[in-house]
Coordinates of C-alpha atoms and ligand atoms in Angstrom, one line a residue:
M1 CA -8.6 3.0 5.4
C2 CA -8.2 6.1 7.6
G3 CA -6.8 9.1 6.2
I4 CA -3.8 10.8 7.7
V5 CA -2.3 14.5 6.7
G6 CA 0.5 16.2 8.3
Y7 CA 2.0 19.6 7.3
T8 CA 5.0 21.5 8.5
G9 CA 6.2 24.7 6.7
H10 CA 5.7 28.4 6.3
R11 CA 2.1 28.5 5.3
P12 CA -1.0 28.3 7.7
A13 CA -1.3 24.5 8.5
G14 CA -5.0 24.4 9.3
P15 CA -6.5 25.0 5.9
I16 CA -3.8 22.8 4.2
I17 CA -4.7 19.8 6.5
L18 CA -8.3 20.3 6.1
E19 CA -8.1 20.4 2.4
G20 CA -5.9 17.2 2.3
L21 CA -8.5 15.5 4.5
R22 CA -11.2 16.6 2.0
R23 CA -9.2 14.7 -0.6
L24 CA -8.8 11.9 1.5
E25 CA -12.5 11.5 2.9
Y26 CA -13.2 8.7 0.7
R27 CA -10.8 6.5 2.7
G28 CA -13.0 6.9 5.9
Y29 CA -15.6 9.2 6.9
D30 CA -17.2 8.3 10.2
S31 CA -15.3 11.2 12.1
A32 CA -12.3 13.5 11.8
G33 CA -9.9 15.7 13.7
I34 CA -7.1 18.0 13.8
A35 CA -4.3 19.1 16.2
L36 CA -2.1 22.3 15.5
F37 CA 0.8 23.6 17.4
N38 CA -0.8 26.6 19.2
G39 CA 1.8 28.6 21.0
P40 CA 4.3 27.4 23.5
E41 CA 3.7 23.7 24.6
E42 CA 0.3 23.6 23.6
F43 CA -2.1 22.1 20.8
Y44 CA -5.2 23.3 19.3
V45 CA -7.1 20.1 18.8
A46 CA -10.8 19.8 17.3
H47 CA -12.6 16.6 16.8
A48 CA -16.1 15.9 15.1
T49 CA -18.3 12.9 14.4
G50 CA -19.6 12.4 11.0
K51 CA -18.2 13.8 7.8
L52 CA -15.4 16.2 7.3
D53 CA -17.8 19.1 6.9
A54 CA -18.9 18.7 10.6
L55 CA -15.2 19.3 11.6
V56 CA -14.9 22.1 9.0
Q57 CA -18.0 23.8 10.8
R58 CA -16.6 23.2 14.3
V59 CA -13.2 24.8 13.6
E60 CA -14.6 27.7 11.5
G61 CA -13.3 31.0 12.7
S62 CA -11.0 29.3 15.4
L63 CA -8.2 27.7 13.7
P64 CA -4.9 29.3 14.8
P65 CA -2.3 30.5 12.4
A66 CA -0.1 27.5 13.2
I67 CA 2.6 26.4 10.6
A68 CA 2.3 22.6 11.4
G69 CA -0.1 19.9 12.5
I70 CA -1.6 16.9 11.8
G71 CA -5.3 15.6 10.8
H72 CA -7.2 12.5 10.2
T73 CA -10.5 10.9 8.9
R74 CA -11.5 7.8 10.6
W75 CA -12.9 4.5 9.5
A76 CA -13.6 3.0 12.9
T77 CA -12.2 -0.5 13.9
H78 CA -12.0 -0.2 17.7
G79 CA -14.8 2.1 19.3
E80 CA -17.8 3.6 17.6
P81 CA -17.5 6.8 15.3
S82 CA -17.7 9.5 17.9
D83 CA -15.9 12.6 19.0
R84 CA -14.0 10.8 21.8
N85 CA -12.8 8.2 19.6
A86 CA -11.8 10.5 16.7
H87 CA -8.1 11.0 16.0
P88 CA -5.7 12.8 16.9
Q89 CA -5.8 10.9 20.0
L90 CA -3.8 12.8 23.1
D91 CA -2.0 11.5 26.3
P92 CA -3.6 12.7 29.6
D93 CA -1.5 15.7 29.8
G94 CA -2.1 16.7 26.2
R95 CA 1.6 16.6 25.4
V96 CA 1.7 14.3 22.2
A97 CA -0.9 14.0 19.6
V98 CA -1.1 10.8 17.2
V99 CA -3.0 10.0 14.3
H100 CA -3.3 6.2 13.0
N101 CA -4.1 3.8 10.4
G102 CA -4.4 0.0 10.8
I103 CA -4.8 -1.9 14.1
I104 CA -2.7 -2.1 17.1
E105 CA -3.4 -6.0 17.9
N106 CA -1.9 -5.8 21.6
Y107 CA -3.4 -2.4 22.6
E108 CA -5.1 -3.9 25.8
E109 CA -1.7 -5.4 27.1
L110 CA 0.1 -2.1 26.2
R111 CA -2.7 0.0 28.2
R112 CA -2.1 -2.1 31.1
R113 CA 1.6 -1.5 30.9
Y114 CA 1.9 2.0 29.7
G115 CA -1.3 3.6 30.6
R116 CA -0.6 7.1 32.3
G117 CA -4.0 7.6 33.6
P118 CA -7.6 7.0 32.6
F119 CA -8.3 6.5 28.9
R120 CA -10.8 8.7 27.4
S121 CA -11.4 6.6 24.3
D122 CA -12.2 3.2 23.1
T123 CA -9.5 3.3 20.5
D124 CA -6.3 1.1 20.2
T125 CA -4.5 4.4 19.2
E126 CA -4.7 6.3 22.6
V127 CA -2.4 4.1 24.2
I128 CA 0.5 5.0 21.6
A129 CA -0.1 8.6 23.0
H130 CA 0.6 7.6 26.3
I131 CA 3.7 5.5 25.5
L132 CA 5.2 8.3 23.6
A133 CA 4.6 11.0 26.4
G134 CA 6.1 8.6 28.9
D135 CA 9.0 8.1 26.7
L136 CA 9.5 11.8 26.3
E137 CA 9.2 12.4 30.2
A138 CA 12.1 9.7 30.4
G139 CA 14.2 11.6 28.1
M140 CA 14.0 10.3 24.8
D141 CA 13.4 12.4 21.8
L142 CA 10.1 12.0 19.5
L143 CA 11.8 9.7 16.9
E144 CA 13.3 7.6 19.6
A145 CA 10.1 7.2 21.5
M146 CA 8.3 6.4 18.0
R147 CA 10.8 3.8 17.5
H148 CA 10.3 2.2 20.9
V149 CA 6.5 2.3 20.0
A150 CA 7.1 0.3 16.8
S151 CA 9.1 -2.2 18.6
E152 CA 6.2 -2.7 21.2
A153 CA 3.0 -2.5 19.6
Q154 CA 2.0 -5.5 17.4
G155 CA 0.1 -5.5 14.1
A156 CA 0.2 -3.6 11.0
Y157 CA -0.2 0.2 11.0
S158 CA 1.2 3.8 10.4
L159 CA 1.3 6.5 12.8
V160 CA 2.2 10.3 12.7
A161 CA 2.9 11.9 16.1
I162 CA 3.7 15.5 17.0
A163 CA 4.8 16.7 20.6
S164 CA 4.0 20.1 21.9
D165 CA 7.5 20.8 23.2
D166 CA 8.9 20.3 19.6
P167 CA 7.0 22.7 17.4
G168 CA 7.3 22.1 13.7
R169 CA 8.3 18.4 13.9
L170 CA 6.1 15.5 12.6
V171 CA 7.4 11.8 13.1
A172 CA 5.9 9.2 11.0
A173 CA 6.3 5.3 11.2
R174 CA 5.2 2.4 9.2
V175 CA 4.9 -0.8 10.6
G176 CA 3.8 -4.0 8.6
N177 CA 1.8 -3.7 5.4
A178 CA -1.1 -1.7 6.5
G179 CA -1.5 1.5 4.8
G180 CA 1.4 3.5 3.5
I181 CA 2.9 6.9 4.4
V182 CA 3.7 9.1 1.5
V183 CA 6.1 12.1 2.4
G184 CA 5.5 15.1 0.2
V185 CA 8.8 17.2 -0.4
G186 CA 8.2 20.8 -1.0
E187 CA 10.4 24.0 -0.7
G188 CA 10.4 25.0 2.9
E189 CA 7.5 22.9 3.7
H190 CA 6.8 19.2 3.7
L191 CA 3.8 17.1 4.0
L192 CA 2.8 13.7 5.2
A193 CA -0.1 11.7 4.0
S194 CA -1.6 8.1 3.7
D195 CA -2.5 8.7 0.2
L196 CA -1.0 10.6 -2.7
N197 CA -4.1 12.5 -3.3
A198 CA -3.8 14.7 -0.3
L199 CA -0.3 15.9 -1.7
L200 CA -1.4 16.5 -5.5
P201 CA -2.2 20.3 -5.1
H202 CA 1.3 21.0 -3.2
T203 CA 3.9 18.9 -4.8
R204 CA 4.5 15.9 -7.1
N205 CA 7.9 15.1 -5.5
V206 CA 7.2 12.2 -3.2
T207 CA 9.1 9.4 -1.0
F208 CA 7.3 6.4 0.2
L209 CA 7.8 4.7 3.6
E210 CA 8.6 1.1 3.4
P211 CA 7.4 -1.3 6.4
G212 CA 9.8 -0.8 9.2
E213 CA 10.8 2.8 8.1
F214 CA 10.5 6.2 10.2
A215 CA 10.5 9.8 8.7
D216 CA 11.5 12.5 11.0
V217 CA 10.1 15.7 9.1
R218 CA 10.5 19.3 9.8
A219 CA 10.1 22.4 7.6
D220 CA 13.6 22.4 6.0
T221 CA 14.9 18.8 6.7
I222 CA 13.7 15.2 6.3
A223 CA 15.6 12.2 7.9
Y224 CA 14.7 8.6 7.3
V225 CA 15.7 6.0 9.8
D226 CA 15.0 2.1 10.3
I227 CA 13.8 0.6 13.6
E228 CA 17.5 0.6 14.8
G229 CA 17.8 4.1 14.1
H230 CA 20.1 3.8 11.2
P231 CA 19.8 6.4 8.5
I232 CA 18.2 5.4 5.2
A233 CA 18.7 7.0 1.9
K234 CA 15.6 7.4 -0.3
T235 CA 15.1 8.8 -3.7
V236 CA 12.6 11.3 -4.4
E237 CA 10.0 10.0 -6.9
V238 CA 8.1 12.7 -9.2
L239 CA 4.5 11.7 -9.7
P240 CA 2.8 11.2 -13.1
Y241 CA -0.5 12.4 -11.8
D242 CA -2.5 15.3 -13.3
P243 CA -3.9 17.3 -10.2
V244 CA -7.0 18.1 -12.1
A245 CA -7.8 14.6 -12.5
A246 CA -9.0 14.5 -8.9
V247 CA -11.4 17.2 -9.5
K248 CA -15.1 16.5 -9.8
G249 CA -16.0 18.8 -12.7
P250 CA -19.4 19.2 -14.0
Y251 CA -20.4 15.7 -12.5
K252 CA -22.6 15.5 -9.6
H253 CA -20.4 12.7 -8.2
F254 CA -17.0 11.1 -8.8
M255 CA -18.5 7.8 -9.6
L256 CA -20.4 9.3 -12.5
K257 CA -17.4 11.0 -13.6
E258 CA -15.3 8.1 -13.4
I259 CA -17.8 6.1 -15.4
F260 CA -18.0 8.6 -18.1
E261 CA -14.1 8.6 -18.1
Q262 CA -14.0 5.1 -19.1
P263 CA -13.3 5.5 -22.8
D264 CA -10.3 7.6 -21.9
S265 CA -9.1 5.3 -19.1
A266 CA -9.2 2.3 -21.5
L267 CA -7.2 4.4 -24.0
D268 CA -4.6 5.7 -21.2
A269 CA -4.1 2.1 -20.1
I270 CA -3.2 0.6 -23.7
R271 CA -1.4 3.7 -24.9
G272 CA 2.1 2.7 -25.9
R273 CA 1.4 -0.9 -24.9
Y274 CA -0.9 -2.1 -27.4
L275 CA 1.6 -1.8 -30.5
T276 CA 0.8 -2.4 -34.3
R277 CA 3.2 -3.3 -37.3
P278 CA 4.0 -6.0 -35.7
A279 CA 0.7 -6.2 -33.5
R280 CA 1.9 -7.0 -30.1
V281 CA 1.8 -6.0 -26.5
E282 CA 4.7 -4.7 -24.6
F283 CA 5.0 -3.5 -20.8
E284 CA 7.5 -1.0 -19.7
D285 CA 8.1 -2.5 -16.2
L286 CA 7.9 -6.2 -17.0
A287 CA 11.6 -7.0 -18.2
F288 CA 11.9 -9.8 -15.7
L289 CA 9.3 -11.6 -17.7
D290 CA 11.5 -13.1 -20.4
E291 CA 10.9 -15.9 -22.8
A292 CA 12.6 -18.6 -20.5
L293 CA 10.5 -17.5 -17.4
A294 CA 7.4 -17.5 -19.5
K295 CA 7.8 -20.9 -20.9
S296 CA 8.9 -22.4 -17.6
L297 CA 5.4 -21.2 -16.0
T298 CA 3.1 -24.2 -15.1
R299 CA 0.4 -22.2 -13.3
V300 CA -1.0 -18.6 -12.9
V301 CA -2.6 -17.5 -9.9
L302 CA -4.7 -14.4 -9.6
V303 CA -5.5 -12.7 -6.5
G304 CA -7.5 -9.9 -5.5
M305 CA -10.6 -8.6 -3.5
G306 CA -14.0 -7.3 -4.3
T307 CA -14.0 -5.6 -7.8
S308 CA -10.5 -6.4 -8.4
M309 CA -11.2 -10.1 -7.9
H310 CA -14.0 -9.9 -10.4
A311 CA -11.4 -8.5 -12.9
A312 CA -9.0 -11.3 -12.1
M313 CA -11.9 -13.7 -12.9
V314 CA -12.1 -12.1 -16.4
G315 CA -8.2 -12.1 -16.6
R316 CA -8.1 -16.0 -15.7
F317 CA -10.2 -16.6 -18.9
Y318 CA -7.6 -14.7 -21.0
I319 CA -4.6 -16.2 -19.7
E320 CA -5.9 -19.8 -20.2
R321 CA -7.3 -18.8 -23.9
F322 CA -4.2 -16.9 -25.0
A323 CA -1.3 -18.1 -23.1
R324 CA -2.5 -21.7 -22.8
I325 CA -1.4 -21.7 -18.9
P326 CA -3.8 -23.2 -16.4
A327 CA -5.0 -20.3 -14.2
E328 CA -6.8 -19.9 -11.2
V329 CA -8.3 -17.0 -9.2
D330 CA -8.3 -16.6 -5.3
N331 CA -9.7 -14.4 -3.2
S332 CA -6.6 -12.7 -1.4
A333 CA -7.9 -13.0 2.2
E334 CA -8.5 -16.8 1.7
F335 CA -5.5 -17.4 -0.1
R336 CA -2.9 -17.7 2.7
Y337 CA -4.9 -19.5 5.3
R338 CA -5.6 -22.5 3.1
R339 CA -1.7 -22.9 2.7
P340 CA -1.6 -22.9 -1.2
V341 CA 0.5 -25.2 -3.1
L342 CA 3.0 -22.7 -4.7
D343 CA 6.4 -23.0 -6.3
E344 CA 8.7 -20.9 -8.5
H345 CA 6.8 -21.9 -11.7
T346 CA 3.7 -20.3 -10.5
L347 CA 3.2 -16.8 -11.7
V348 CA 1.2 -14.8 -8.9
V349 CA -0.5 -12.0 -10.3
S350 CA -2.2 -9.4 -7.8
V351 CA -5.0 -7.0 -9.0
T352 CA -5.6 -4.1 -6.8
Q353 CA -6.4 -0.4 -7.7
S354 CA -4.9 0.9 -4.4
G355 CA -1.8 -1.4 -4.3
E356 CA -2.4 -1.1 -0.4
T357 CA -5.2 -3.7 0.3
V358 CA -3.9 -5.8 3.2
D359 CA -5.4 -9.0 2.3
T360 CA -3.8 -8.9 -1.1
L361 CA -0.4 -7.8 0.3
A362 CA -0.8 -10.7 2.7
A363 CA -1.2 -13.1 -0.3
M364 CA 1.7 -11.7 -1.9
D365 CA 3.8 -12.3 1.0
E366 CA 2.8 -15.9 1.1
A367 CA 3.7 -16.1 -2.7
R368 CA 7.0 -14.3 -1.9
R369 CA 7.8 -17.0 0.6
A370 CA 7.3 -19.6 -1.8
G371 CA 9.3 -18.3 -4.4
C372 CA 7.0 -17.4 -6.9
P373 CA 7.5 -14.6 -9.6
Q374 CA 5.0 -11.9 -9.1
I375 CA 3.3 -9.3 -11.1
T376 CA 0.8 -6.7 -9.8
L377 CA -1.9 -4.7 -11.5
C378 CA -2.2 -1.4 -9.7
N379 CA -3.1 2.2 -10.2
T380 CA -1.1 3.9 -7.6
P381 CA 2.6 4.6 -8.3
G382 CA 4.7 3.4 -5.5
A383 CA 2.2 1.7 -3.7
Q384 CA 3.1 -1.3 -1.5
T385 CA 2.1 -4.2 -4.1
T386 CA 4.6 -2.4 -6.6
R387 CA 7.3 -2.6 -4.3
V388 CA 6.8 -6.4 -3.4
A389 CA 6.1 -7.7 -7.2
D390 CA 8.9 -8.4 -9.5
G391 CA 7.0 -6.5 -12.1
T392 CA 4.3 -3.8 -12.2
I393 CA 1.5 -2.9 -15.0
L394 CA 0.1 0.4 -13.8
L395 CA -3.3 1.1 -14.7
R396 CA -2.6 4.6 -15.5
V397 CA -6.2 5.8 -15.4
G398 CA -5.6 8.7 -12.6
P399 CA -7.1 8.7 -9.2
E400 CA -10.1 6.8 -8.6
I401 CA -12.0 8.9 -5.8
A402 CA -15.4 7.3 -5.8
V403 CA -15.2 4.4 -3.1
A404 CA -17.0 2.0 -5.8
S405 CA -14.4 1.0 -8.3
T406 CA -15.4 1.6 -12.0
K407 CA -12.6 2.8 -14.2
T408 CA -9.9 1.0 -12.5
M409 CA -11.9 -2.2 -13.1
I410 CA -11.9 -1.8 -16.8
A411 CA -8.3 -1.0 -16.8
S412 CA -7.5 -4.1 -14.9
M413 CA -9.5 -6.3 -17.2
L414 CA -8.0 -4.7 -20.3
L415 CA -4.6 -5.0 -19.0
L416 CA -4.9 -8.7 -18.0
H417 CA -5.9 -9.2 -21.6
G418 CA -2.6 -7.7 -22.4
L419 CA -0.7 -9.5 -20.1
A420 CA -2.2 -12.7 -21.4
L421 CA -1.4 -11.5 -25.0
R422 CA 2.3 -10.9 -24.0
L423 CA 2.5 -14.3 -22.2
G424 CA 1.0 -16.0 -25.3
R425 CA 3.8 -14.3 -27.7
L426 CA 6.7 -15.2 -25.2
R427 CA 5.4 -18.9 -24.9
G428 CA 4.7 -19.3 -28.5
T429 CA 1.1 -20.3 -27.7
L430 CA -0.4 -17.3 -29.7
D431 CA -1.3 -17.5 -33.3
P432 CA 0.0 -14.1 -35.0
E433 CA -3.4 -13.5 -36.6
E434 CA -5.1 -13.9 -33.3
E435 CA -2.7 -11.7 -31.7
A436 CA -3.2 -9.2 -34.4
A437 CA -6.9 -9.3 -34.2
Q438 CA -6.9 -8.8 -30.4
V439 CA -4.7 -6.0 -30.5
E440 CA -6.8 -4.4 -33.3
A441 CA -10.0 -5.0 -31.2
A442 CA -8.4 -3.5 -28.0
L443 CA -7.6 -0.5 -29.9
H444 CA -11.2 0.0 -30.9
L445 CA -12.5 -0.7 -27.3
P446 CA -12.4 2.9 -26.2
A447 CA -14.8 3.7 -28.8
A448 CA -17.4 1.0 -28.0
I449 CA -17.2 2.0 -24.4
G450 CA -18.1 5.4 -25.6
E451 CA -20.9 4.1 -27.6
M452 CA -22.2 2.1 -24.5
L453 CA -22.2 5.3 -22.6
K454 CA -24.8 6.8 -24.9
S455 CA -27.4 4.5 -23.3
A456 CA -27.0 6.4 -20.0
P457 CA -30.5 8.4 -20.6
L458 CA -32.4 4.9 -21.3
I459 CA -30.5 3.4 -18.0
E460 CA -31.4 6.5 -16.0
E461 CA -35.2 6.0 -16.9
I462 CA -35.0 2.2 -16.3
A463 CA -33.4 2.9 -13.0
S464 CA -36.3 5.2 -12.1
R465 CA -38.8 2.2 -12.4
Y466 CA -36.6 -0.1 -10.3
A467 CA -35.5 2.1 -7.4
S468 CA -38.0 1.0 -5.0
N469 CA -36.9 -2.8 -5.2
E470 CA -35.3 -4.1 -2.4
D471 CA -33.6 -7.0 -4.4
F472 CA -31.9 -7.9 -7.5
L473 CA -30.5 -10.7 -9.4
Y474 CA -27.7 -10.5 -12.0
L475 CA -27.2 -13.6 -14.4
G476 CA -24.3 -13.9 -16.9
R477 CA -22.4 -16.8 -18.6
G478 CA -18.9 -17.3 -19.5
L479 CA -17.2 -13.9 -19.3
G480 CA -20.6 -12.4 -18.3
D481 CA -20.4 -14.6 -14.9
P482 CA -17.7 -12.3 -13.2
I483 CA -19.8 -9.3 -14.6
A484 CA -22.8 -10.5 -13.1
L485 CA -21.1 -10.9 -9.7
E486 CA -19.6 -6.9 -10.3
G487 CA -23.1 -5.7 -11.3
A488 CA -24.6 -7.4 -7.8
L489 CA -21.6 -5.7 -5.9
K490 CA -21.9 -2.2 -7.4
M491 CA -25.7 -2.4 -6.6
K492 CA -25.1 -3.5 -2.9
E493 CA -22.4 -0.7 -2.4
V494 CA -23.9 2.4 -3.7
S495 CA -27.7 1.8 -3.4
Y496 CA -27.9 -0.7 -0.5
I497 CA -30.2 -2.9 -2.3
H498 CA -29.7 -6.6 -1.7
A499 CA -28.3 -8.2 -4.9
E500 CA -26.9 -11.6 -5.9
G501 CA -24.7 -12.3 -8.9
Y502 CA -24.8 -15.8 -10.5
A503 CA -23.5 -17.7 -13.2
A504 CA -26.7 -18.2 -15.0
G505 CA -26.6 -22.1 -15.1
E506 CA -26.4 -22.1 -11.3
M507 CA -29.8 -20.3 -10.9
K508 CA -32.1 -23.4 -11.0
H509 CA -30.0 -24.9 -8.3
G510 CA -31.1 -22.6 -5.7
P511 CA -31.6 -18.9 -6.5
I512 CA -34.8 -19.6 -8.6
A513 CA -36.5 -20.0 -5.3
L514 CA -36.2 -16.2 -4.7
I515 CA -37.7 -15.1 -8.1
D516 CA -41.2 -13.4 -8.1
E517 CA -42.5 -10.2 -9.2
R518 CA -40.4 -8.3 -6.6
M519 CA -37.1 -9.7 -7.7
P520 CA -36.0 -8.1 -10.9
T521 CA -33.3 -9.9 -12.9
L522 CA -30.7 -8.4 -14.9
A523 CA -29.4 -10.9 -17.6
I524 CA -26.2 -10.4 -19.5
A525 CA -27.2 -12.0 -22.9
P526 CA -24.9 -11.2 -25.7
R527 CA -25.4 -13.4 -29.0
D528 CA -22.7 -15.8 -28.1
E529 CA -22.3 -19.5 -28.3
V530 CA -24.2 -19.9 -24.8
F531 CA -27.0 -17.4 -25.9
D532 CA -29.8 -20.1 -26.4
K533 CA -28.9 -21.2 -22.7
M534 CA -29.2 -17.7 -21.6
R535 CA -32.5 -17.3 -23.4
S536 CA -33.7 -20.5 -21.4
N537 CA -32.6 -19.1 -18.0
I538 CA -34.5 -15.8 -18.9
E539 CA -37.7 -17.8 -19.8
Q540 CA -37.4 -19.5 -16.4
V541 CA -37.4 -16.3 -14.5
L542 CA -40.3 -15.0 -16.8
A543 CA -42.2 -18.1 -16.1
R544 CA -42.1 -17.2 -12.3
H545 CA -43.3 -13.6 -12.8
G546 CA -39.9 -12.1 -12.6
K547 CA -39.1 -8.8 -14.5
V548 CA -36.1 -9.0 -16.8
I549 CA -33.8 -6.4 -17.8
A550 CA -31.7 -7.9 -20.7
L551 CA -28.4 -6.6 -22.0
V552 CA -28.3 -7.9 -25.6
S553 CA -26.1 -7.5 -28.9
Q554 CA -26.7 -4.8 -31.4
G555 CA -29.5 -6.0 -33.8
D556 CA -30.7 -8.8 -31.7
H557 CA -34.5 -8.3 -31.2
S558 CA -35.1 -11.8 -30.2
L559 CA -36.0 -10.8 -26.5
D560 CA -37.8 -7.5 -27.5
D561 CA -41.3 -8.9 -26.8
I562 CA -40.7 -11.1 -23.7
V563 CA -38.6 -9.1 -21.4
E564 CA -39.5 -5.8 -19.6
D565 CA -36.5 -3.8 -20.6
I566 CA -33.8 -4.1 -23.3
I567 CA -30.3 -2.4 -23.1
T568 CA -28.6 -2.9 -26.3
M569 CA -24.6 -3.0 -26.4
P570 CA -22.6 -1.9 -29.2
E571 CA -20.5 -4.4 -31.4
V572 CA -17.4 -5.6 -29.8
T573 CA -15.3 -8.6 -30.0
P574 CA -16.6 -11.2 -27.7
Y575 CA -13.3 -11.5 -25.9
L576 CA -13.6 -7.9 -24.9
E577 CA -17.3 -7.8 -24.1
P578 CA -16.9 -7.6 -20.2
M579 CA -15.2 -4.2 -20.5
V580 CA -18.5 -3.0 -22.3
T581 CA -21.1 -5.0 -20.5
V582 CA -19.9 -3.8 -17.1
V583 CA -20.7 -0.2 -18.0
P584 CA -24.6 -0.3 -18.0
L585 CA -24.5 -2.2 -14.7
Q586 CA -22.4 0.6 -13.3
L587 CA -24.7 3.2 -14.7
L588 CA -27.9 1.3 -13.1
S589 CA -26.4 1.1 -9.7
Y590 CA -25.6 4.7 -9.9
Y591 CA -28.8 5.9 -11.1
I592 CA -30.8 3.7 -8.5
A593 CA -28.5 5.0 -5.8
T594 CA -29.0 8.5 -6.7
E595 CA -32.9 8.0 -7.0
R596 CA -32.6 6.6 -3.4
G597 CA -30.8 9.4 -2.2
A598 CA -27.8 7.3 -1.2
D599 CA -24.4 8.8 -0.7
V600 CA -23.0 7.4 -3.9
D601 CA -19.3 8.3 -3.4
Q602 CA -19.0 7.4 0.2
P603 CA -21.2 4.6 0.9
R604 CA -21.9 3.8 4.5
N605 CA -19.6 1.5 6.1
L606 CA -17.0 1.2 3.2
A607 CA -13.5 2.7 2.7
K608 CA -11.6 3.1 -0.4
T609 CA -8.5 1.3 0.7
V610 CA -9.1 -1.5 3.1
T611 CA -5.9 -1.7 5.3
V612 CA -7.3 -4.0 8.0
E613 CA -7.8 -7.8 7.9
Ligands
LIG1 C1 -15.2 -1.8 -5.3 O1 -16.1 -1.2 -5.7 C2 -14.9 -2.0 -3.9 N1 -14.7 -0.6 -3.2 C3 -14.0 -3.2 -3.3 O2 -14.5 -4.2 -3.5 C4 -12.6 -3.1 -3.8 O3 -12.5 -3.6 -5.1 C5 -11.9 -3.9 -2.9 O4 -11.6 -3.3 -1.7 C6 -10.3 -4.2 -3.4 O5 -9.5 -3.1 -3.5 P1 -8.3 -2.9 -4.1 O6 -8.5 -2.8 -5.6 O7 -7.9 -1.5 -3.9 O8 -7.3 -4.0 -3.9

């Protein structure tokens, strides 16, 4: 959730850290701060409430030419967003500065045991600076002190600390699953960050801290140790990302850029995986999933949160349809607490763009304890889910910066389709003709998404007429059901309009009571085998004076005269419709949000990666 950046090297650290924070601001944006070495035994420290710009303004003209330091963007857990609760947090003597992501569960007890004076903040972080300062005074060095902290502080978190009497040294710790730490390996300089994006302008050579690992970083050296202080050997990985991908370009917002990137995202996701002659799907990192394992599976459980869970709901359909395995979807946060029945014949598939969502990691831990084989669909190379799972399907759509997920959802749904085809082939449940038709259809999908995007001007016009509404209803059936849920989620996230998504058949069991002229309904109504039922649902809304925006198949004019607005989708094979129908819903939310002046890329209260339970 919070963003962490650290730098030590030969260049001025302040601008590098601020730029890194800018690239991480989507993680948390209620306050920010920076601490730099500033001459012997002294820090330069600045904090500011609000977005990063407030910090940039505050430090303008006053940044010292330090060559090392740390910075932070915060997503509040303990203590309101304010200057005094912003990170870095310091001990009372200003000897140690620390930034933190995650939660220290026993911080109150630690405060009683280790407090070295009055606490100035309400955070669970400040006590860490107190403990480190006490340990340094007792003769420990910073790395030893950090290991001591990790043995005392309960919870899942990551920390980076600096000490004023050890200039140029950064010590990082990762404890548990909350939020990773990536080390950027440069020449005569090194960086630390909670997220790859902060490192992209400087290096693509990285290492990832695993839970229970520590990094001791100076300009010329990096040492990795475990909690006992034993050295750990780590291999430097080279990132595939194109740094340009994290730039907004001509678009007003990252969300719009990422929506319009979706034809390319779909192509990037399937390139080299959906193959012809013979038609089949293959994945590069799924060697463990062989015929014997695929045939031994009795069940698939898909887990995820938010948009990723909606993608998983679409995936469930594919797995049952093409691989003929009973499949279910679980909200990751609920999964482990209901003590699910699992065994080695249950394939657990986690869907997560970040690969760091703590609820999903907890669900994967539960599955690991039960001996389930696991696959993760993830957009972040090296993320924690890729380390826990037996196999990874990388989404390969480049960094998604807007907090509201768009292109990663399309890639997740599409690659779950690919996984289902792969499983179907291995299990022998997939008719070769069907396989060929699905592969062929997927190869045409990027063009269909591009066609759908041509409706953007129409959707912008529709949005201008609905922007003052305070409620929205989304209805869908079959594969349209999860898309209705996603449409409602997007609307809530970026425009702050109350929105509900329902399987259309459910409407008459309660939600219909909400319908009146102020409650518009977006109906996903493609010409499929349940179209007539959907039409009846639309009639029921109209009979109660509700306005309807209908998303219909190309050439279908049967609703033209009865609904308020029609959006036509291009022709696409029914199974792949979700990847097309979600696009106008994303655009509608985006345009309504901009019409209302909302902060589209960084909606209030949200964070891109949710690393607290
Ligand atoms: C999507 O727009 C949301 N920001 C949110 O629901 C998100 O999908 C959820 O937090 C899961 O994140 P993940 O894909 O990184 O696991």
